[in-house]
Amino acid sequence: MKEILSEIGRLNHIAIAVPDIEKASSIWENALGANITSTQSLPEHGVKVVFIESPNTKVELLEPLTNQSPISKFLERNPNGGMHHICYEVSNLENAAKKLKSVGAKILGDGFPKIGAHGNPVIFLNPGDFSGTLIELEEIK
Ligand code: CO
């Protein structure tokens, strides 16, 4: 029997890069009637963020704080904004990373978890392995 190292968990969030977070969040709020949080700056991640809450997950709008941010590079290619990544929860990131390496999927950066925007360890996976989609795995205890 095949050893199962990790199980994919809840969809934690979908992240959308936007050039103007105030403008973007007001349309989500006014047109969709969404519950949105106030804007937070996360300088260590180089972004401003707003969370749009829905019953089963959340959407995060991300605006870059500087042009050094990876989000800035994304916006150069997608000036009106667009979906940047999706984030799944996993219960054990180390096991998930082992499993990914064993099937040849690449982890971005040095391959080791970093502390993400919610204070939990995260890794990002090579979009080329996942239908062109950047996937974040976040360890939720
Ligand atoms: Co994220």
PDB file of C-alpha atoms and ligand atoms in Angstrom:
ATOM      1  CA  MET A   1       0.000   0.000   0.000  1.00  0.00           C
ATOM      2  CA  LYS A   2       1.170   3.471  -0.868  1.00  0.00           C
ATOM      3  CA  GLU A   3       2.243   5.520   2.113  1.00  0.00           C
ATOM      4  CA  ILE A   4       0.206   8.684   2.489  1.00  0.00           C
ATOM      5  CA  LEU A   5       2.478  11.412   3.780  1.00  0.00           C
ATOM      6  CA  SER A   6       0.077  14.301   3.707  1.00  0.00           C
ATOM      7  CA  GLU A   7      -3.523  15.117   3.070  1.00  0.00           C
ATOM      8  CA  ILE A   8      -4.658  18.306   1.513  1.00  0.00           C
ATOM      9  CA  GLY A   9      -6.838  20.312   3.863  1.00  0.00           C
ATOM     10  CA  ARG A  10      -9.211  23.262   3.613  1.00  0.00           C
ATOM     11  CA  LEU A  11      -8.785  25.948   1.017  1.00  0.00           C
ATOM     12  CA  ASN A  12      -7.493  28.675   3.363  1.00  0.00           C
ATOM     13  CA  HIS A  13      -7.508  31.574   0.923  1.00  0.00           C
ATOM     14  CA  ILE A  14      -7.305  32.738  -2.642  1.00  0.00           C
ATOM     15  CA  ALA A  15      -4.943  35.677  -3.102  1.00  0.00           C
ATOM     16  CA  ILE A  16      -5.567  38.327  -5.738  1.00  0.00           C
ATOM     17  CA  ALA A  17      -2.975  40.949  -6.606  1.00  0.00           C
ATOM     18  CA  VAL A  18      -4.414  44.431  -7.170  1.00  0.00           C
ATOM     19  CA  PRO A  19      -2.895  47.772  -8.126  1.00  0.00           C
ATOM     20  CA  ASP A  20      -5.184  49.774  -5.770  1.00  0.00           C
ATOM     21  CA  ILE A  21      -6.453  47.950  -2.689  1.00  0.00           C
ATOM     22  CA  GLU A  22      -8.949  50.651  -1.589  1.00  0.00           C
ATOM     23  CA  LYS A  23     -10.564  50.746  -5.004  1.00  0.00           C
ATOM     24  CA  ALA A  24     -10.595  46.945  -5.284  1.00  0.00           C
ATOM     25  CA  SER A  25     -12.016  46.320  -1.812  1.00  0.00           C
ATOM     26  CA  SER A  26     -14.788  48.881  -2.232  1.00  0.00           C
ATOM     27  CA  ILE A  27     -16.116  47.113  -5.333  1.00  0.00           C
ATOM     28  CA  TRP A  28     -16.064  43.724  -3.546  1.00  0.00           C
ATOM     29  CA  GLU A  29     -17.874  45.331  -0.619  1.00  0.00           C
ATOM     30  CA  ASN A  30     -20.407  47.371  -2.566  1.00  0.00           C
ATOM     31  CA  ALA A  31     -21.145  45.094  -5.488  1.00  0.00           C
ATOM     32  CA  LEU A  32     -20.928  41.713  -3.756  1.00  0.00           C
ATOM     33  CA  GLY A  33     -21.982  42.798  -0.280  1.00  0.00           C
ATOM     34  CA  ALA A  34     -18.885  41.073   1.065  1.00  0.00           C
ATOM     35  CA  ASN A  35     -17.625  41.473   4.632  1.00  0.00           C
ATOM     36  CA  ILE A  36     -14.195  42.992   4.377  1.00  0.00           C
ATOM     37  CA  THR A  37     -11.581  43.730   7.031  1.00  0.00           C
ATOM     38  CA  SER A  38      -9.700  47.011   7.291  1.00  0.00           C
ATOM     39  CA  THR A  39      -6.456  47.308   5.340  1.00  0.00           C
ATOM     40  CA  GLN A  40      -3.369  45.938   7.114  1.00  0.00           C
ATOM     41  CA  SER A  41       0.227  46.655   6.164  1.00  0.00           C
ATOM     42  CA  LEU A  42       2.630  43.712   6.403  1.00  0.00           C
ATOM     43  CA  PRO A  43       6.008  45.353   5.735  1.00  0.00           C
ATOM     44  CA  GLU A  44       7.937  42.108   6.330  1.00  0.00           C
ATOM     45  CA  HIS A  45       6.010  40.604   3.392  1.00  0.00           C
ATOM     46  CA  GLY A  46       6.056  43.785   1.328  1.00  0.00           C
ATOM     47  CA  VAL A  47       2.262  43.977   0.983  1.00  0.00           C
ATOM     48  CA  LYS A  48      -0.930  45.636   2.120  1.00  0.00           C
ATOM     49  CA  VAL A  49      -3.738  43.157   2.593  1.00  0.00           C
ATOM     50  CA  VAL A  50      -7.524  43.121   2.968  1.00  0.00           C
ATOM     51  CA  PHE A  51      -9.472  39.961   3.771  1.00  0.00           C
ATOM     52  CA  ILE A  52     -12.839  39.346   2.133  1.00  0.00           C
ATOM     53  CA  GLU A  53     -14.681  36.844   4.240  1.00  0.00           C
ATOM     54  CA  SER A  54     -17.119  34.240   3.006  1.00  0.00           C
ATOM     55  CA  PRO A  55     -18.618  31.237   4.811  1.00  0.00           C
ATOM     56  CA  ASN A  56     -16.119  28.638   3.571  1.00  0.00           C
ATOM     57  CA  THR A  57     -12.922  30.550   2.813  1.00  0.00           C
ATOM     58  CA  LYS A  58     -11.498  34.012   2.274  1.00  0.00           C
ATOM     59  CA  VAL A  59     -10.109  36.075  -0.550  1.00  0.00           C
ATOM     60  CA  GLU A  60      -7.063  38.198   0.174  1.00  0.00           C
ATOM     61  CA  LEU A  61      -6.456  41.306  -1.879  1.00  0.00           C
ATOM     62  CA  LEU A  62      -2.739  42.126  -2.003  1.00  0.00           C
ATOM     63  CA  GLU A  63      -1.210  45.436  -3.014  1.00  0.00           C
ATOM     64  CA  PRO A  64       2.592  45.707  -3.094  1.00  0.00           C
ATOM     65  CA  LEU A  65       4.194  48.166  -0.656  1.00  0.00           C
ATOM     66  CA  THR A  66       7.354  48.538  -2.758  1.00  0.00           C
ATOM     67  CA  ASN A  67       8.384  47.703  -6.283  1.00  0.00           C
ATOM     68  CA  GLN A  68      10.746  45.048  -4.862  1.00  0.00           C
ATOM     69  CA  SER A  69       7.779  42.870  -3.925  1.00  0.00           C
ATOM     70  CA  PRO A  70       7.050  39.721  -5.987  1.00  0.00           C
ATOM     71  CA  ILE A  71       3.506  41.109  -6.285  1.00  0.00           C
ATOM     72  CA  SER A  72       4.908  44.140  -8.180  1.00  0.00           C
ATOM     73  CA  LYS A  73       6.443  41.885 -10.788  1.00  0.00           C
ATOM     74  CA  PHE A  74       3.128  40.066 -11.146  1.00  0.00           C
ATOM     75  CA  LEU A  75       1.300  43.396 -11.624  1.00  0.00           C
ATOM     76  CA  GLU A  76       3.753  44.429 -14.344  1.00  0.00           C
ATOM     77  CA  ARG A  77       2.486  41.421 -16.293  1.00  0.00           C
ATOM     78  CA  ASN A  78      -1.145  41.844 -15.132  1.00  0.00           C
ATOM     79  CA  PRO A  79      -1.704  45.601 -14.743  1.00  0.00           C
ATOM     80  CA  ASN A  80      -5.391  45.293 -13.764  1.00  0.00           C
ATOM     81  CA  GLY A  81      -4.629  42.643 -11.156  1.00  0.00           C
ATOM     82  CA  GLY A  82      -5.407  38.946 -11.155  1.00  0.00           C
ATOM     83  CA  MET A  83      -5.330  35.724  -9.198  1.00  0.00           C
ATOM     84  CA  HIS A  84      -1.876  35.340  -7.646  1.00  0.00           C
ATOM     85  CA  HIS A  85      -2.070  32.113  -5.622  1.00  0.00           C
ATOM     86  CA  ILE A  86      -4.322  29.704  -3.783  1.00  0.00           C
ATOM     87  CA  CYS A  87      -3.510  28.403  -0.304  1.00  0.00           C
ATOM     88  CA  TYR A  88      -4.320  24.963   1.077  1.00  0.00           C
ATOM     89  CA  GLU A  89      -3.980  24.012   4.708  1.00  0.00           C
ATOM     90  CA  VAL A  90      -1.895  20.988   5.652  1.00  0.00           C
ATOM     91  CA  SER A  91      -1.467  19.501   9.098  1.00  0.00           C
ATOM     92  CA  ASN A  92       2.225  18.648   8.628  1.00  0.00           C
ATOM     93  CA  LEU A  93       4.279  20.778   6.260  1.00  0.00           C
ATOM     94  CA  GLU A  94       7.417  18.655   6.630  1.00  0.00           C
ATOM     95  CA  ASN A  95       5.535  15.556   5.451  1.00  0.00           C
ATOM     96  CA  ALA A  96       3.938  17.515   2.617  1.00  0.00           C
ATOM     97  CA  ALA A  97       7.369  18.767   1.493  1.00  0.00           C
ATOM     98  CA  LYS A  98       8.792  15.204   1.580  1.00  0.00           C
ATOM     99  CA  LYS A  99       5.903  13.914  -0.503  1.00  0.00           C
ATOM    100  CA  LEU A 100       6.287  16.740  -3.047  1.00  0.00           C
ATOM    101  CA  LYS A 101      10.001  16.078  -3.427  1.00  0.00           C
ATOM    102  CA  SER A 102       9.354  12.338  -3.807  1.00  0.00           C
ATOM    103  CA  VAL A 103       7.098  12.953  -6.833  1.00  0.00           C
ATOM    104  CA  GLY A 104       9.459  15.508  -8.369  1.00  0.00           C
ATOM    105  CA  ALA A 105       7.392  18.632  -7.644  1.00  0.00           C
ATOM    106  CA  LYS A 106       9.482  21.691  -6.879  1.00  0.00           C
ATOM    107  CA  ILE A 107       9.253  23.917  -3.819  1.00  0.00           C
ATOM    108  CA  LEU A 108      10.152  27.518  -4.563  1.00  0.00           C
ATOM    109  CA  GLY A 109      13.064  29.296  -2.858  1.00  0.00           C
ATOM    110  CA  ASP A 110      15.436  27.224  -0.752  1.00  0.00           C
ATOM    111  CA  GLY A 111      12.791  24.537  -0.247  1.00  0.00           C
ATOM    112  CA  PHE A 112      12.377  25.237   3.460  1.00  0.00           C
ATOM    113  CA  PRO A 113       9.251  26.645   5.154  1.00  0.00           C
ATOM    114  CA  LYS A 114       9.070  30.375   5.892  1.00  0.00           C
ATOM    115  CA  ILE A 115       6.732  32.130   8.305  1.00  0.00           C
ATOM    116  CA  GLY A 116       3.823  33.367   6.187  1.00  0.00           C
ATOM    117  CA  ALA A 117       1.502  36.340   6.422  1.00  0.00           C
ATOM    118  CA  HIS A 118      -0.634  34.613   9.100  1.00  0.00           C
ATOM    119  CA  GLY A 119       2.281  33.658  11.348  1.00  0.00           C
ATOM    120  CA  ASN A 120       2.263  29.990  10.287  1.00  0.00           C
ATOM    121  CA  PRO A 121       4.953  28.113   8.321  1.00  0.00           C
ATOM    122  CA  VAL A 122       4.326  28.114   4.564  1.00  0.00           C
ATOM    123  CA  ILE A 123       5.912  26.861   1.351  1.00  0.00           C
ATOM    124  CA  PHE A 124       5.136  27.815  -2.243  1.00  0.00           C
ATOM    125  CA  LEU A 125       5.106  25.283  -5.070  1.00  0.00           C
ATOM    126  CA  ASN A 126       6.377  25.714  -8.607  1.00  0.00           C
ATOM    127  CA  PRO A 127       3.386  26.851 -10.729  1.00  0.00           C
ATOM    128  CA  GLY A 128       4.792  24.870 -13.665  1.00  0.00           C
ATOM    129  CA  ASP A 129       3.936  21.649 -11.809  1.00  0.00           C
ATOM    130  CA  PHE A 130       0.345  22.709 -11.055  1.00  0.00           C
ATOM    131  CA  SER A 131      -1.356  23.878 -14.247  1.00  0.00           C
ATOM    132  CA  GLY A 132       0.244  27.301 -14.074  1.00  0.00           C
ATOM    133  CA  THR A 133      -1.107  28.003 -10.582  1.00  0.00           C
ATOM    134  CA  LEU A 134       1.031  29.169  -7.688  1.00  0.00           C
ATOM    135  CA  ILE A 135       0.064  27.067  -4.656  1.00  0.00           C
ATOM    136  CA  GLU A 136       0.851  27.978  -1.063  1.00  0.00           C
ATOM    137  CA  LEU A 137       0.722  25.276   1.620  1.00  0.00           C
ATOM    138  CA  GLU A 138       0.183  26.586   5.139  1.00  0.00           C
ATOM    139  CA  GLU A 139       0.614  24.452   8.240  1.00  0.00           C
ATOM    140  CA  ILE A 140      -2.415  24.774  10.495  1.00  0.00           C
ATOM    141  CA  LYS A 141      -2.198  23.021  13.842  1.00  0.00           C
TER     142      LYS A 141
HETATM  143 CO    CO B   1      -1.243  33.473   0.800  1.00  0.00          CO
END
